[in-house]
PDB file of C-alpha atoms in Angstrom:
ATOM      1  CA  MET A 954     -63.849  21.923   3.242  1.00 66.00           C
ATOM      2  CA  LYS A 955     -64.815  25.845   3.050  1.00 82.00           C
ATOM      3  CA  ARG A 956     -61.188  26.521   4.248  1.00 83.00           C
ATOM      4  CA  ALA A 957     -59.307  24.358   1.754  1.00 89.00           C
ATOM      5  CA  ALA A 958     -61.980  25.650  -1.341  1.00 90.00           C
ATOM      6  CA  LEU A 959     -60.846  29.349  -0.064  1.00 91.00           C
ATOM      7  CA  TRP A 960     -57.021  28.449  -0.156  1.00 92.00           C
ATOM      8  CA  LEU A 961     -57.606  26.800  -3.829  1.00 95.00           C
ATOM      9  CA  ILE A 962     -59.350  29.658  -4.703  1.00 95.00           C
ATOM     10  CA  LEU A 963     -56.381  32.158  -3.528  1.00 95.00           C
ATOM     11  CA  LEU A 964     -54.287  29.800  -5.415  1.00 97.00           C
ATOM     12  CA  VAL A 965     -56.346  29.951  -8.406  1.00 97.00           C
ATOM     13  CA  ALA A 966     -56.627  34.104  -8.641  1.00 97.00           C
ATOM     14  CA  PHE A 967     -52.465  34.339  -8.086  1.00 97.00           C
ATOM     15  CA  CYS A 968     -52.267  31.612 -11.175  1.00 97.00           C
ATOM     16  CA  GLY A 969     -54.902  33.650 -12.933  1.00 97.00           C
ATOM     17  CA  ILE A 970     -53.031  37.210 -12.011  1.00 97.00           C
ATOM     18  CA  ALA A 971     -49.470  35.821 -13.277  1.00 97.00           C
ATOM     19  CA  ASN A 972     -50.983  34.415 -16.614  1.00 95.00           C
ATOM     20  CA  SER A 973     -53.068  37.743 -17.594  1.00 96.00           C
ATOM     21  CA  SER A 974     -50.062  39.729 -16.401  1.00 97.00           C
ATOM     22  CA  TYR A 975     -47.880  38.193 -18.906  1.00 95.00           C
ATOM     23  CA  ILE A 976     -50.239  38.870 -21.329  1.00 93.00           C
ATOM     24  CA  ALA A 977     -50.681  42.241 -20.728  1.00 94.00           C
ATOM     25  CA  ARG A 978     -47.195  42.868 -20.526  1.00 95.00           C
ATOM     26  CA  SER A 979     -46.421  40.713 -24.158  1.00 91.00           C
ATOM     27  CA  GLU A 980     -49.118  43.205 -25.377  1.00 90.00           C
ATOM     28  CA  ALA A 981     -47.476  46.607 -23.721  1.00 91.00           C
ATOM     29  CA  THR A 982     -44.291  44.960 -24.659  1.00 90.00           C
ATOM     30  CA  GLY A 983     -44.786  44.520 -28.223  1.00 86.00           C
ATOM     31  CA  THR A 984     -42.981  41.348 -27.432  1.00 87.00           C
ATOM     32  CA  PRO A 985     -45.113  38.222 -29.281  1.00 84.00           C
ATOM     33  CA  LEU A 986     -45.936  35.579 -26.970  1.00 87.00           C
ATOM     34  CA  ILE A 987     -44.329  32.319 -26.584  1.00 86.00           C
ATOM     35  CA  CYS A 988     -46.780  29.897 -28.107  1.00 82.00           C
ATOM     36  CA  ASN A 989     -46.057  26.480 -29.403  1.00 74.00           C
ATOM     37  CA  ILE A 990     -48.244  23.835 -28.092  1.00 70.00           C
ATOM     38  CA  THR A 991     -49.567  21.359 -31.212  1.00 68.00           C
ATOM     39  CA  GLY A 992     -53.027  22.623 -31.803  1.00 60.00           C
ATOM     40  CA  LEU A 993     -52.925  26.169 -29.372  1.00 62.00           C
ATOM     41  CA  SER A 994     -50.508  27.778 -30.982  1.00 69.00           C
ATOM     42  CA  GLY A 995     -52.279  30.746 -31.937  1.00 83.00           C
ATOM     43  CA  CYS A 996     -51.584  33.191 -28.991  1.00 85.00           C
ATOM     44  CA  ASN A 997     -50.440  35.570 -30.978  1.00 87.00           C
ATOM     45  CA  ILE A 998     -53.309  36.142 -33.746  1.00 86.00           C
ATOM     46  CA  VAL A 999     -55.329  35.833 -30.962  1.00 88.00           C
ATOM     47  CA  ALA A1000     -53.974  38.221 -28.698  1.00 87.00           C
ATOM     48  CA  GLN A1001     -54.152  40.658 -31.759  1.00 87.00           C
ATOM     49  CA  SER A1002     -57.353  39.839 -33.053  1.00 89.00           C
ATOM     50  CA  PRO A1003     -59.791  43.440 -32.930  1.00 92.00           C
ATOM     51  CA  TYR A1004     -61.523  40.864 -30.080  1.00 90.00           C
ATOM     52  CA  SER A1005     -58.614  40.857 -27.637  1.00 89.00           C
ATOM     53  CA  HIS A1006     -59.883  44.188 -26.424  1.00 86.00           C
ATOM     54  CA  LEU A1007     -63.190  44.986 -25.108  1.00 91.00           C
ATOM     55  CA  PHE A1008     -64.253  49.212 -24.347  1.00 94.00           C
ATOM     56  CA  GLY A1009     -60.460  49.416 -25.444  1.00 90.00           C
ATOM     57  CA  ILE A1010     -59.382  48.125 -22.481  1.00 92.00           C
ATOM     58  CA  SER A1011     -57.410  44.698 -23.355  1.00 92.00           C
ATOM     59  CA  LEU A1012     -58.966  41.393 -22.495  1.00 93.00           C
ATOM     60  CA  ALA A1013     -55.995  40.462 -20.296  1.00 94.00           C
ATOM     61  CA  GLU A1014     -56.036  43.456 -17.834  1.00 95.00           C
ATOM     62  CA  TYR A1015     -59.519  43.128 -17.207  1.00 96.00           C
ATOM     63  CA  GLY A1016     -58.190  39.227 -16.237  1.00 95.00           C
ATOM     64  CA  ILE A1017     -55.481  40.796 -13.691  1.00 97.00           C
ATOM     65  CA  ALA A1018     -59.022  43.071 -12.540  1.00 97.00           C
ATOM     66  CA  TYR A1019     -60.717  39.797 -12.220  1.00 97.00           C
ATOM     67  CA  PHE A1020     -58.397  37.258 -10.226  1.00 97.00           C
ATOM     68  CA  GLY A1021     -57.023  40.326  -8.255  1.00 97.00           C
ATOM     69  CA  LEU A1022     -60.639  40.966  -7.015  1.00 97.00           C
ATOM     70  CA  LEU A1023     -61.437  37.019  -6.223  1.00 97.00           C
ATOM     71  CA  PHE A1024     -58.004  36.716  -5.012  1.00 97.00           C
ATOM     72  CA  ILE A1025     -58.657  39.554  -1.855  1.00 96.00           C
ATOM     73  CA  LEU A1026     -61.819  38.897  -1.655  1.00 95.00           C
ATOM     74  CA  ALA A1027     -60.724  35.066  -0.674  1.00 94.00           C
ATOM     75  CA  ALA A1028     -58.053  36.347   1.276  1.00 94.00           C
ATOM     76  CA  ALA A1029     -60.882  38.327   3.150  1.00 93.00           C
ATOM     77  CA  GLU A1030     -63.427  35.875   3.751  1.00 91.00           C
ATOM     78  CA  LEU A1031     -60.450  33.429   5.160  1.00 88.00           C
ATOM     79  CA  VAL A1032     -59.752  36.259   7.475  1.00 90.00           C
ATOM     80  CA  ALA A1033     -63.995  37.587   8.849  1.00 86.00           C
ATOM     81  CA  ALA A1034     -66.331  35.204   7.630  1.00 81.00           C
ATOM     82  CA  ASN A1035     -69.045  36.855   5.771  1.00 81.00           C
ATOM     83  CA  ARG A1036     -71.710  35.410   3.871  1.00 84.00           C
ATOM     84  CA  PRO A1037     -72.351  38.497   1.617  1.00 87.00           C
ATOM     85  CA  LEU A1038     -68.690  38.104   1.241  1.00 89.00           C
ATOM     86  CA  ARG A1039     -69.185  34.432  -0.193  1.00 89.00           C
ATOM     87  CA  ARG A1040     -71.674  35.410  -1.986  1.00 91.00           C
ATOM     88  CA  LEU A1041     -69.847  38.006  -3.862  1.00 93.00           C
ATOM     89  CA  ILE A1042     -66.968  35.157  -4.578  1.00 93.00           C
ATOM     90  CA  GLN A1043     -69.685  32.868  -6.022  1.00 93.00           C
ATOM     91  CA  ALA A1044     -70.961  35.651  -8.275  1.00 94.00           C
ATOM     92  CA  LEU A1045     -67.600  36.313  -9.731  1.00 95.00           C
ATOM     93  CA  GLY A1046     -67.007  32.220 -10.551  1.00 94.00           C
ATOM     94  CA  VAL A1047     -70.479  32.219 -12.615  1.00 95.00           C
ATOM     95  CA  LEU A1048     -68.971  35.698 -14.133  1.00 96.00           C
ATOM     96  CA  GLY A1049     -65.528  34.671 -14.985  1.00 95.00           C
ATOM     97  CA  LEU A1050     -67.184  30.880 -16.206  1.00 96.00           C
ATOM     98  CA  VAL A1051     -69.727  32.859 -18.263  1.00 96.00           C
ATOM     99  CA  ALA A1052     -66.438  35.259 -19.281  1.00 95.00           C
ATOM    100  CA  SER A1053     -65.009  32.312 -20.299  1.00 95.00           C
ATOM    101  CA  ILE A1054     -67.269  30.536 -22.328  1.00 95.00           C
ATOM    102  CA  VAL A1055     -67.782  33.100 -24.460  1.00 95.00           C
ATOM    103  CA  PHE A1056     -64.516  34.107 -24.803  1.00 94.00           C
ATOM    104  CA  GLU A1057     -62.945  30.607 -25.736  1.00 94.00           C
ATOM    105  CA  ALA A1058     -66.221  30.252 -28.416  1.00 95.00           C
ATOM    106  CA  ILE A1059     -65.068  33.061 -29.932  1.00 94.00           C
ATOM    107  CA  GLN A1060     -61.586  32.264 -30.627  1.00 91.00           C
ATOM    108  CA  PHE A1061     -62.785  28.936 -32.056  1.00 91.00           C
ATOM    109  CA  PHE A1062     -65.625  30.094 -33.916  1.00 94.00           C
ATOM    110  CA  LEU A1063     -65.002  33.567 -35.110  1.00 93.00           C
ATOM    111  CA  ILE A1064     -61.283  34.390 -35.285  1.00 92.00           C
ATOM    112  CA  GLY A1065     -60.190  30.328 -36.091  1.00 88.00           C
ATOM    113  CA  ALA A1066     -57.076  30.182 -33.727  1.00 87.00           C
ATOM    114  CA  LEU A1067     -56.864  28.768 -30.139  1.00 87.00           C
ATOM    115  CA  CYS A1068     -54.465  30.432 -28.038  1.00 88.00           C
ATOM    116  CA  VAL A1069     -53.329  28.584 -24.563  1.00 89.00           C
ATOM    117  CA  TYR A1070     -53.222  31.492 -22.024  1.00 92.00           C
ATOM    118  CA  CYS A1071     -56.493  31.473 -23.433  1.00 92.00           C
ATOM    119  CA  ALA A1072     -57.634  28.342 -22.374  1.00 91.00           C
ATOM    120  CA  ALA A1073     -55.432  28.396 -18.987  1.00 93.00           C
ATOM    121  CA  SER A1074     -57.314  31.309 -17.763  1.00 95.00           C
ATOM    122  CA  ALA A1075     -60.550  29.290 -18.976  1.00 96.00           C
ATOM    123  CA  VAL A1076     -59.137  26.750 -16.599  1.00 96.00           C
ATOM    124  CA  LEU A1077     -58.751  28.970 -13.981  1.00 97.00           C
ATOM    125  CA  ALA A1078     -61.961  30.403 -14.154  1.00 96.00           C
ATOM    126  CA  LEU A1079     -63.665  27.157 -14.179  1.00 96.00           C
ATOM    127  CA  LEU A1080     -61.707  25.643 -11.106  1.00 96.00           C
ATOM    128  CA  ALA A1081     -62.775  29.041  -9.166  1.00 96.00           C
ATOM    129  CA  PHE A1082     -66.222  28.885  -9.909  1.00 95.00           C
ATOM    130  CA  VAL A1083     -65.940  25.019  -8.743  1.00 93.00           C
ATOM    131  CA  PHE A1084     -64.085  25.890  -5.636  1.00 94.00           C
ATOM    132  CA  ALA A1085     -66.661  29.075  -4.797  1.00 92.00           C
ATOM    133  CA  CYS A1086     -69.587  26.395  -5.115  1.00 89.00           C
ATOM    134  CA  PHE A1087     -68.229  24.304  -1.871  1.00 84.00           C
ATOM    135  CA  ILE A1088     -67.270  27.699   0.318  1.00 82.00           C
ATOM    136  CA  GLU A1089     -70.956  27.396   1.019  1.00 69.00           C
ATOM    137  CA  PRO A1090     -73.182  25.061  -1.321  1.00 55.00           C
ATOM    138  CA  VAL A1091     -76.522  26.663  -2.022  1.00 52.00           C
ATOM    139  CA  ARG A1092     -79.132  24.473   0.228  1.00 55.00           C
ATOM    140  CA  ARG A1093     -82.898  24.428   0.278  1.00 55.00           C
ATOM    141  CA  SER A1094     -84.897  23.452   3.773  1.00 57.00           C
ATOM    142  CA  TYR A1095     -87.572  21.684   2.827  1.00 57.00           C
ATOM    143  CA  SER A1096     -90.720  22.400   4.984  1.00 62.00           C
ATOM    144  CA  PRO A1097     -93.582  19.832   4.146  1.00 66.00           C
ATOM    145  CA  PRO A1098     -96.567  21.524   2.874  1.00 70.00           C
ATOM    146  CA  PRO A1099     -99.217  22.205   5.584  1.00 74.00           C
ATOM    147  CA  THR A1100    -101.886  19.524   6.013  1.00 74.00           C
ATOM    148  CA  ALA A1101    -105.437  19.843   6.288  1.00 69.00           C
ATOM    149  CA  ALA A1102    -107.362  19.281   9.647  1.00 60.00           C
TER     150      ALA A1102
END
């Protein structure tokens, strides 16, 4: 199960890199995003909003870095099993999930538009989180309390 979860993280991360790269390329070239799904057609509104950058860096570039790092760590874990590496992958899974929830909330409540590419990124981050939980489930060992003699 652990290896399958790592392979799925690799797949999710690859898709995340492709998705984020498309958004970043669109921004760099000034080309509008292709976005015509009913209810999720606000891609260009979201991409051009002041919320699309953090510390002067495009969120799409953060996405490339996030999914790229996740890809590298999952590949390294496949080659050399390492508990700290697994914990780092799990921490990144949590970070990506929390960031995605915040960014989706910003789209919905502050921008008032939804982007299909951003929604796809959020789904990929959710999947990365779920698969990261399967690479090494957190187990708590139970030891009964000492008995009085």
